[in-house]
Short mmCIF file of C-alpha atoms in Angstrom, two decimals:
data_model
loop_
_atom_site.label_atom_id
_atom_site.label_comp_id
_atom_site.label_asym_id
_atom_site.label_seq_id
_atom_site.Cartn_x
_atom_site.Cartn_y
_atom_site.Cartn_z
CA MET C 1 -20.84 -8.27 -14.63
CA PRO C 2 -19.48 -10.65 -11.90
CA ASN C 3 -17.65 -13.65 -13.14
CA ASP C 4 -19.10 -16.02 -10.50
CA MET C 5 -21.89 -14.76 -8.38
CA ALA C 6 -21.61 -17.78 -6.00
CA ASN C 7 -18.05 -16.97 -5.25
CA ASP C 8 -18.86 -13.25 -4.94
CA ASN C 9 -21.60 -14.15 -2.36
CA SER C 10 -19.19 -16.34 -0.50
CA LEU C 11 -16.67 -13.53 -0.08
CA LEU C 12 -19.30 -11.07 0.82
CA LYS C 13 -20.67 -13.51 3.54
CA ALA C 14 -17.12 -13.95 4.98
CA PHE C 15 -16.67 -10.15 5.42
CA SER C 16 -20.32 -9.48 6.41
CA MET C 17 -20.10 -12.13 9.21
CA ALA C 18 -17.43 -10.11 10.97
CA THR C 19 -18.44 -9.20 14.57
CA PRO C 20 -19.99 -5.73 14.42
CA LEU C 21 -18.12 -2.97 16.24
CA ALA C 22 -19.42 -2.74 19.80
CA GLY C 23 -21.82 0.09 20.37
CA ALA C 24 -22.00 1.04 16.70
CA PRO C 25 -24.73 3.58 15.91
CA ASP C 26 -27.29 3.37 13.14
CA TRP C 27 -25.22 5.49 10.75
CA PHE C 28 -22.34 2.99 10.87
CA ASP C 29 -24.73 0.10 10.13
CA ALA C 30 -26.01 2.07 7.19
CA VAL C 31 -22.40 2.48 5.93
CA THR C 32 -21.66 -1.21 6.14
CA ALA C 33 -25.03 -2.07 4.45
CA ALA C 34 -24.27 0.28 1.63
CA GLY C 35 -20.84 -1.26 1.16
CA ALA C 36 -22.45 -4.67 0.88
CA ALA C 37 -25.04 -3.43 -1.57
CA ARG C 38 -22.37 -1.69 -3.71
CA PHE C 39 -20.28 -4.93 -3.80
CA GLU C 40 -23.32 -6.92 -4.86
CA THR C 41 -23.82 -4.53 -7.65
CA LEU C 42 -20.28 -4.36 -8.79
CA GLY C 43 -19.19 -8.02 -8.10
CA LEU C 44 -15.60 -9.20 -7.88
CA PRO C 45 -13.59 -7.67 -10.74
CA THR C 46 -12.38 -9.80 -13.56
CA ASN C 47 -9.81 -9.30 -16.23
CA ARG C 48 -12.50 -7.64 -18.32
CA THR C 49 -12.45 -4.76 -15.75
CA GLU C 50 -10.01 -2.22 -17.10
CA ALA C 51 -8.57 -1.38 -13.69
CA TRP C 52 -8.00 -5.14 -12.99
CA LYS C 53 -6.88 -6.11 -16.50
CA TYR C 54 -3.54 -7.49 -15.38
CA THR C 55 -4.54 -8.81 -11.95
CA SER C 56 -6.76 -11.88 -11.60
CA LEU C 57 -8.52 -12.61 -8.33
CA ARG C 58 -9.49 -16.02 -9.45
CA GLY C 59 -7.35 -17.61 -6.58
CA LEU C 60 -9.73 -16.17 -4.05
CA SER C 61 -12.43 -18.31 -5.35
CA SER C 62 -10.76 -21.54 -4.41
CA LEU C 63 -10.59 -20.73 -0.73
CA ALA C 64 -13.52 -20.78 1.70
CA PHE C 65 -12.75 -17.68 3.79
CA THR C 66 -14.30 -17.13 7.16
CA ALA C 67 -14.49 -14.03 9.42
CA PRO C 68 -11.88 -13.98 12.10
CA SER C 69 -12.77 -15.15 15.60
CA ALA C 70 -14.28 -12.46 17.88
CA ASP C 71 -11.74 -13.48 20.60
CA GLY C 72 -8.85 -12.82 18.22
CA ALA C 73 -5.73 -14.89 17.77
CA ARG C 74 -3.04 -14.48 20.35
CA VAL C 75 0.21 -14.43 18.26
CA GLU C 76 3.77 -13.12 18.71
CA ILE C 77 4.83 -10.15 16.67
CA PRO C 78 7.09 -11.56 13.88
CA ARG C 79 9.87 -8.99 14.43
CA ASP C 80 12.06 -10.43 11.64
CA SER C 81 9.34 -9.53 9.20
CA VAL C 82 8.32 -6.18 10.59
CA ALA C 83 10.16 -2.94 9.81
CA ASP C 84 12.52 -2.23 12.62
CA ILE C 85 11.14 1.20 13.58
CA LYS C 86 11.45 2.61 17.10
CA GLY C 87 8.16 4.40 17.47
CA ILE C 88 4.59 4.39 18.85
CA GLU C 89 3.19 0.85 18.00
CA ILE C 90 -0.37 0.05 17.10
CA VAL C 91 -0.87 -3.70 16.80
CA LEU C 92 -3.71 -5.29 14.82
CA VAL C 93 -4.33 -9.12 14.64
CA ASN C 94 -6.56 -10.20 11.83
CA GLY C 95 -7.83 -6.65 11.53
CA ARG C 96 -8.59 -6.26 15.16
CA LEU C 97 -6.90 -3.83 17.51
CA ASP C 98 -4.79 -5.61 20.14
CA MET C 99 -5.13 -3.13 23.05
CA ASP C 100 -2.58 -4.89 25.29
CA ARG C 101 0.34 -4.42 22.82
CA SER C 102 -0.77 -1.00 21.34
CA ALA C 103 0.67 2.12 22.83
CA LEU C 104 -2.48 4.28 23.12
CA GLU C 105 -1.66 5.96 26.39
CA ASN C 106 0.96 8.61 27.41
CA LEU C 107 1.12 9.90 23.79
CA PRO C 108 3.02 13.03 22.77
CA ILE C 109 1.11 16.27 23.12
CA GLY C 110 -0.89 16.92 19.88
CA LEU C 111 -1.32 13.19 19.06
CA ALA C 112 -4.56 11.22 19.69
CA ILE C 113 -4.94 7.53 18.75
CA THR C 114 -8.49 6.16 19.24
CA PRO C 115 -9.80 2.68 18.60
CA LEU C 116 -12.08 2.73 15.69
CA ALA C 117 -14.98 1.18 17.65
CA GLU C 118 -14.73 3.96 20.23
CA ALA C 119 -14.50 6.78 17.64
CA VAL C 120 -17.56 5.34 15.75
CA GLU C 121 -19.55 4.93 18.97
CA PHE C 122 -19.00 8.56 19.92
CA GLY C 123 -19.55 9.95 16.46
CA ASN C 124 -16.07 11.32 15.83
CA GLY C 125 -16.41 13.81 12.93
CA ALA C 126 -13.23 12.69 11.13
CA VAL C 127 -14.34 8.97 11.20
CA LYS C 128 -17.91 9.77 10.23
CA HIS C 129 -16.83 11.93 7.30
CA ALA C 130 -14.35 9.25 6.09
CA LEU C 131 -16.71 6.34 6.36
CA GLN C 132 -19.58 8.16 4.74
CA ASP C 133 -17.50 9.41 1.81
CA GLU C 134 -19.02 7.52 -1.17
CA SER C 135 -15.98 8.28 -3.35
CA ALA C 136 -14.08 5.78 -1.16
CA THR C 137 -16.07 2.89 -2.68
CA ALA C 138 -17.67 4.26 -5.82
CA GLY C 139 -16.52 1.99 -8.67
CA LEU C 140 -14.19 0.23 -6.34
CA PRO C 141 -15.47 -3.27 -5.54
CA LEU C 142 -12.78 -4.42 -3.14
CA ALA C 143 -13.19 -1.16 -1.05
CA ALA C 144 -16.89 -1.75 -0.98
CA LEU C 145 -16.33 -5.32 0.18
CA SER C 146 -14.02 -4.07 2.84
CA THR C 147 -16.61 -1.59 3.99
CA ALA C 148 -19.18 -4.35 4.28
CA GLY C 149 -17.23 -6.10 7.01
CA ILE C 150 -15.00 -3.59 8.87
CA THR C 151 -13.25 -5.67 11.54
CA GLY C 152 -11.63 -2.78 13.45
CA GLY C 153 -8.81 -0.29 13.16
CA VAL C 154 -7.76 3.10 14.52
CA LEU C 155 -8.24 6.87 14.26
CA ILE C 156 -5.02 8.83 14.25
CA GLU C 157 -5.37 12.58 14.82
CA VAL C 158 -2.51 15.07 14.85
CA ALA C 159 -3.49 18.48 16.12
CA LYS C 160 -2.65 21.71 14.28
CA ASP C 161 0.94 22.87 14.76
CA ALA C 162 1.93 19.65 16.46
CA ASP C 163 5.27 18.20 15.55
CA ILE C 164 5.22 14.50 16.39
CA ALA C 165 8.90 13.43 16.49
CA LYS C 166 8.32 9.65 16.94
CA PRO C 167 6.93 7.61 14.01
CA ILE C 168 3.61 5.99 14.53
CA HIS C 169 3.92 2.44 13.61
CA ILE C 170 0.87 0.22 12.58
CA ILE C 171 1.74 -3.52 12.76
CA SER C 172 -0.97 -5.48 10.95
CA ILE C 173 -0.49 -9.26 11.51
CA GLY C 174 -2.48 -11.93 9.54
CA ALA C 175 -2.83 -15.19 11.33
CA ALA C 176 -4.97 -18.02 9.76
CA GLY C 177 -6.22 -20.80 11.97
CA ASP C 178 -7.74 -24.07 10.83
CA GLU C 179 -9.56 -22.15 8.05
CA PRO C 180 -8.55 -19.23 5.87
CA VAL C 181 -9.71 -15.90 7.30
CA ALA C 182 -10.68 -12.60 5.64
CA TYR C 183 -10.52 -9.32 7.48
CA ALA C 184 -10.89 -5.63 6.75
CA PRO C 185 -9.03 -3.06 8.97
CA ARG C 186 -9.89 0.54 8.54
CA THR C 187 -7.56 3.43 9.37
CA VAL C 188 -8.45 7.08 9.48
CA VAL C 189 -5.66 9.63 9.57
CA TRP C 190 -6.24 13.38 10.13
CA ILE C 191 -3.24 15.76 10.00
CA GLY C 192 -4.08 19.21 11.17
CA ASN C 193 -2.86 22.57 9.81
CA ARG C 194 0.90 23.06 9.90
CA ALA C 195 1.37 19.67 11.67
CA LYS C 196 4.11 17.22 11.00
CA ALA C 197 4.02 13.44 11.44
CA THR C 198 5.26 10.06 10.20
CA LEU C 199 3.26 6.94 9.90
CA VAL C 200 4.72 3.50 9.00
CA GLU C 201 2.73 0.45 8.18
CA SER C 202 4.07 -3.04 8.45
CA HIS C 203 1.74 -5.76 7.05
CA VAL C 204 3.05 -9.21 7.96
CA GLY C 205 1.81 -12.75 8.57
CA VAL C 206 2.46 -15.75 10.79
CA GLY C 207 1.95 -19.40 10.13
CA GLU C 208 1.40 -21.32 6.82
CA GLY C 209 -2.33 -20.79 6.28
CA SER C 210 -3.98 -18.48 3.84
CA TYR C 211 -5.62 -15.20 4.77
CA PHE C 212 -7.04 -12.20 2.94
CA SER C 213 -6.22 -8.72 4.21
CA ASN C 214 -8.57 -6.20 2.56
CA SER C 215 -7.75 -2.76 4.12
CA VAL C 216 -8.84 0.82 3.44
CA THR C 217 -7.05 3.94 4.76
CA HIS C 218 -8.32 7.42 4.68
CA VAL C 219 -5.70 10.24 4.91
CA THR C 220 -6.54 13.97 5.17
CA VAL C 221 -3.64 16.39 5.20
CA GLU C 222 -4.72 19.99 6.00
CA ASP C 223 -3.07 23.22 4.95
CA GLU C 224 0.72 23.60 5.38
CA ALA C 225 1.14 20.11 6.99
CA VAL C 226 4.01 17.60 6.35
CA PHE C 227 3.08 13.90 6.41
CA HIS C 228 5.43 11.07 5.78
CA HIS C 229 3.60 7.83 5.02
CA TYR C 230 5.48 4.59 4.47
CA LYS C 231 4.36 1.01 4.03
CA LEU C 232 6.04 -2.42 4.17
CA GLN C 233 4.02 -5.22 2.65
CA ASN C 234 5.75 -8.38 3.77
CA GLU C 235 2.74 -10.76 4.16
CA ALA C 236 3.07 -14.51 4.40
CA ARG C 237 3.70 -16.17 1.00
CA SER C 238 0.30 -17.79 0.99
CA ALA C 239 -1.56 -14.53 1.73
CA TYR C 240 -3.69 -12.21 -0.33
CA HIS C 241 -3.32 -8.53 0.30
CA VAL C 242 -5.43 -5.83 -1.17
CA ALA C 243 -5.07 -2.30 0.21
CA MET C 244 -6.74 1.06 -0.81
CA THR C 245 -5.45 4.37 0.42
CA HIS C 246 -7.36 7.62 -0.18
CA VAL C 247 -5.40 10.79 0.33
CA THR C 248 -6.79 14.43 0.24
CA CYS C 249 -4.37 17.39 0.46
CA GLY C 250 -5.06 20.94 1.21
CA GLU C 251 -2.97 23.98 0.42
CA ASN C 252 0.89 24.08 0.64
CA VAL C 253 1.04 20.45 1.82
CA ILE C 254 3.96 17.87 1.62
CA TYR C 255 2.74 14.37 1.30
CA ASP C 256 5.55 11.83 1.09
CA ASN C 257 4.56 8.12 0.42
CA PHE C 258 6.83 5.08 -0.18
CA ALA C 259 5.69 1.46 -0.39
CA LEU C 260 8.01 -1.63 -0.34
CA SER C 261 6.24 -4.81 -1.40
CA CYS C 262 7.87 -8.13 -1.12
CA GLY C 263 5.35 -10.57 0.45
CA GLY C 264 2.18 -12.32 -0.27
CA LYS C 265 0.96 -14.61 -2.94
CA LEU C 266 -1.02 -11.82 -4.55
CA ALA C 267 -0.88 -8.22 -3.42
CA ARG C 268 -2.34 -5.02 -4.77
CA ASN C 269 -1.31 -1.66 -3.28
CA GLU C 270 -3.58 1.12 -4.66
CA ILE C 271 -3.30 4.65 -3.64
CA ARG C 272 -5.63 7.45 -4.94
CA GLY C 273 -4.67 11.07 -4.18
CA LYS C 274 -6.67 14.29 -4.72
CA LEU C 275 -4.45 17.45 -4.75
CA ASP C 276 -7.25 19.79 -3.64
CA GLY C 277 -5.00 22.75 -3.07
CA SER C 278 -2.07 24.71 -4.61
CA GLU C 279 1.63 24.58 -3.80
CA ILE C 280 1.49 20.83 -2.97
CA LEU C 281 4.37 18.45 -3.22
CA TYR C 282 2.95 14.95 -3.58
CA ALA C 283 5.38 12.01 -3.78
CA VAL C 284 4.23 8.49 -4.36
CA ASN C 285 7.15 6.08 -4.75
CA GLY C 286 8.04 2.46 -4.26
CA VAL C 287 9.93 -0.84 -4.68
CA TYR C 288 8.53 -4.15 -5.47
CA MET C 289 10.31 -7.53 -5.44
CA ALA C 290 8.59 -10.72 -6.65
CA ALA C 291 9.84 -14.24 -6.97
CA ALA C 292 8.28 -17.65 -7.46
CA ASN C 293 4.41 -17.63 -7.90
CA GLN C 294 4.08 -14.05 -6.62
CA HIS C 295 1.99 -11.29 -8.23
CA LEU C 296 2.55 -7.77 -7.02
CA ASP C 297 0.33 -4.98 -8.36
CA ASN C 298 0.91 -1.16 -7.68
CA THR C 299 -1.89 1.02 -8.91
CA THR C 300 -1.95 4.81 -8.49
CA PHE C 301 -4.26 7.64 -9.36
CA ILE C 302 -3.33 11.31 -8.89
CA GLU C 303 -5.80 14.08 -9.47
CA HIS C 304 -4.50 17.65 -9.74
CA ALA C 305 -7.58 19.78 -9.06
CA LYS C 306 -5.92 23.22 -8.48
CA PRO C 307 -2.90 25.08 -9.99
CA ASN C 308 0.78 25.17 -9.08
CA SER C 309 1.32 21.75 -7.59
CA GLN C 310 3.94 19.00 -8.17
CA SER C 311 3.57 15.22 -8.11
CA ARG C 312 6.44 12.82 -8.31
CA GLU C 313 6.12 9.07 -8.83
CA ILE C 314 8.87 6.47 -9.24
CA TYR C 315 8.44 2.74 -8.82
CA LYS C 316 11.25 0.26 -9.31
CA GLY C 317 10.66 -3.49 -9.44
CA VAL C 318 12.86 -6.65 -9.50
CA LEU C 319 11.09 -9.76 -10.84
CA ASP C 320 12.70 -13.19 -10.42
CA GLU C 321 11.68 -16.79 -11.43
CA ASN C 322 8.09 -16.60 -12.59
CA GLY C 323 7.19 -13.59 -10.45
CA ARG C 324 4.90 -10.99 -12.08
CA GLY C 325 4.64 -7.27 -11.49
CA VAL C 326 1.98 -4.76 -12.42
CA PHE C 327 2.22 -1.02 -12.47
CA GLN C 328 -0.78 1.14 -13.33
CA GLY C 329 -0.35 4.86 -12.78
CA LYS C 330 -2.63 7.67 -13.96
CA ILE C 331 -2.21 11.43 -13.51
CA LEU C 332 -5.39 13.42 -14.13
CA VAL C 333 -4.98 17.23 -14.52
CA GLN C 334 -8.19 19.14 -14.27
CA ARG C 335 -8.72 22.28 -16.28
CA PRO C 336 -8.10 24.70 -13.34
CA ALA C 337 -4.82 23.00 -12.45
CA GLN C 338 -2.54 25.17 -14.52
CA LYS C 339 1.19 25.16 -13.90
CA THR C 340 1.05 21.51 -12.76
CA ASP C 341 4.32 19.54 -12.70
CA GLY C 342 3.71 15.83 -12.86
CA TYR C 343 6.38 13.12 -13.31
CA GLN C 344 5.75 9.33 -13.48
CA MET C 345 8.18 6.57 -14.06
CA ASN C 346 8.09 2.77 -13.68
CA ARG C 347 11.38 0.76 -14.07
CA ALA C 348 11.53 -3.04 -13.88
CA LEU C 349 14.50 -5.44 -13.79
CA LEU C 350 13.83 -9.01 -15.06
CA LEU C 351 16.10 -11.68 -13.68
CA SER C 352 14.48 -14.61 -15.37
CA ARG C 353 12.94 -15.32 -18.77
CA LYS C 354 9.84 -16.44 -16.98
CA ALA C 355 9.37 -13.13 -15.11
CA GLU C 356 6.78 -10.73 -16.41
CA ILE C 357 5.87 -7.04 -15.94
CA ASP C 358 2.78 -5.15 -17.22
CA SER C 359 3.23 -1.44 -17.09
CA LYS C 360 0.69 1.18 -17.92
CA PRO C 361 1.61 4.78 -17.17
CA GLU C 362 -1.11 7.21 -18.24
CA LEU C 363 -1.74 11.00 -18.53
CA GLU C 364 -5.05 12.73 -18.90
CA ILE C 365 -4.67 16.53 -19.15
CA TYR C 366 -7.29 19.28 -19.59
CA ALA C 367 -5.07 22.20 -18.51
CA ASP C 368 -3.00 23.89 -21.21
CA ASP C 369 -0.02 25.18 -19.15
CA VAL C 370 1.57 22.08 -17.54
CA LYS C 371 4.81 20.12 -17.46
CA CYS C 372 3.94 16.47 -17.25
CA SER C 373 5.84 13.30 -18.41
CA HIS C 374 5.55 9.52 -17.94
CA GLY C 375 7.41 6.48 -18.97
CA ALA C 376 8.40 2.92 -18.33
CA THR C 377 11.57 0.93 -18.92
CA VAL C 378 12.07 -2.84 -18.66
CA GLY C 379 15.44 -4.53 -18.82
CA GLU C 380 17.98 -7.01 -17.65
CA LEU C 381 21.27 -6.65 -15.77
CA ASP C 382 23.86 -4.79 -17.81
CA ASP C 383 26.41 -7.13 -19.30
CA ASP C 384 29.13 -4.45 -19.25
CA GLN C 385 28.69 -3.86 -15.60
CA LEU C 386 28.75 -7.56 -14.83
CA PHE C 387 32.03 -7.92 -16.93
CA TYR C 388 33.53 -4.94 -15.04
CA LEU C 389 32.90 -6.50 -11.68
CA LYS C 390 33.96 -9.99 -12.73
CA ALA C 391 37.22 -8.63 -14.23
CA ARG C 392 38.04 -7.56 -10.65
CA GLY C 393 37.75 -10.93 -9.13
CA ILE C 394 34.09 -10.91 -8.14
CA THR C 395 32.10 -13.99 -8.88
CA GLU C 396 29.22 -13.70 -11.20
CA HIS C 397 26.81 -14.70 -8.50
CA ASP C 398 28.09 -11.96 -6.21
CA ALA C 399 28.31 -9.47 -9.04
CA ARG C 400 24.70 -9.92 -9.97
CA ASN C 401 23.53 -9.52 -6.37
CA MET C 402 25.64 -6.32 -5.99
CA LEU C 403 24.04 -4.79 -9.08
CA ILE C 404 20.52 -5.74 -7.95
CA GLU C 405 21.10 -4.37 -4.53
CA ALA C 406 22.48 -1.10 -5.89
CA TYR C 407 19.55 -0.75 -8.25
CA LEU C 408 17.00 -1.25 -5.41
CA ARG C 409 18.84 0.93 -2.81
CA ASP C 410 18.93 3.74 -5.28
CA ALA C 411 15.08 3.91 -4.98
CA LEU C 412 15.35 4.31 -1.21
CA GLU C 413 16.77 7.82 -1.77
CA GLU C 414 13.16 8.91 -2.28
CA ILE C 415 12.45 8.21 1.40
CA ARG C 416 12.84 11.42 3.53
CA VAL C 417 13.13 9.75 6.95
CA ASP C 418 16.48 8.11 7.48
CA ALA C 419 15.36 5.55 10.03
CA VAL C 420 12.69 4.25 7.63
CA ALA C 421 15.15 4.08 4.66
CA GLN C 422 17.54 2.07 6.81
CA ALA C 423 14.75 -0.31 7.98
CA PHE C 424 13.56 -0.82 4.48
CA GLY C 425 17.23 -1.40 3.33
CA VAL C 426 17.41 -4.30 5.75
CA LYS C 427 14.30 -5.85 4.02
CA ILE C 428 16.01 -5.56 0.59
CA THR C 429 19.10 -7.25 1.98
CA ASP C 430 16.98 -10.06 3.47
CA TRP C 431 15.18 -10.61 0.14
CA LEU C 432 18.45 -10.81 -1.67
CA ALA C 433 19.79 -13.30 0.91
CA GLU C 434 16.74 -15.55 0.36
CA ARG C 435 17.28 -15.30 -3.35
CA ALA C 436 20.97 -16.35 -3.02
CA LYS C 437 19.82 -19.37 -0.94
CA ARG C 438 17.44 -20.41 -3.69
CA GLU C 439 20.20 -19.99 -6.33
CA ASP C 440 22.55 -22.05 -4.22
CA ALA C 441 20.04 -24.85 -3.77
CA ALA C 442 19.36 -24.94 -7.39
CA ARG C 443 23.03 -25.51 -8.32
#
């Protein structure tokens, strides 16, 4: 049951007051109405909700969110916060597409990028299928809330056999005005048979105000396609960020996902994948770095539905001061999914006695011929390694930062696109530099 119906209704009103997409047909109105009805039934999750046991949304209740202005906020792209990727940029501000700064023309052959409003208006099959898919909101209250007030977004289509060399880069900017805003961007991605593409998401913020980004992304990867999907969550420190990604893979697919999370006051990155084919390589990896008053949640669900596929999942976290991390990962192996190979690991490094990690890896297996493992480790910096570095004239301060950076950069080896690995490495260096400043100020 909802914890506070008044607060739930306030949030629903904020999202439902979003300006409807221009020219939206009746079926779209039915989708948003169904999302609102589902959220009213489910309510905002509390700690009694198993999937939200370690992440409290109580802080949302203290803020009176409003829908973003229909005119949109004109803000500069915070380049220092965004991943430095040379690619095809799609810019969203408070969940709305900024056409002037988005590169939707002169695209490579085989790539189509369509504003969500336009795709909805003309009844695009991929968008209609994604938005009407009830599994995207069933039992998922925040996804239902997002559906109730979709503010905008894009449809990305890669034609069969196309090889898109340039990364596609979505830059989503949160910008609160005089009042906290709540917005719900929607991205639909369709990768055709034997196609290859890379999508990078940068979620960032400007200003000091609070905002609530509640996004949903639908990804369909058809047979023999390769899709690299990377995300930087570097929101403003007063922001709330909840993101749901639904992935469906066909036969003989490579899906490669990596998420770096270091921003926001509270952030939850949830990815749910259905391996609906054989011979799939499905990689979901990430790094999370939390400091004072930050709460970073990574929740994953992988369903092996057919035989002979492999999933690999490695998350590494660094938690400083009173930062808190959450990892919840579940691998479900259905009975037909024989010869499944699933690996799941969460590692966390605690830099303070006030830091906290909740880790819950989980396997649910109905097939009898599988190779699956999962685990979690939590620890501090190795005293022997610190002693080794200090014995060679390196100060303890520098030695600690060297070990932290090496620990984090090791995770970047999971990224298959060098340019993205380098861009994410810069964000790790920036985070460590900010940490060093705080340490120096505390001395």
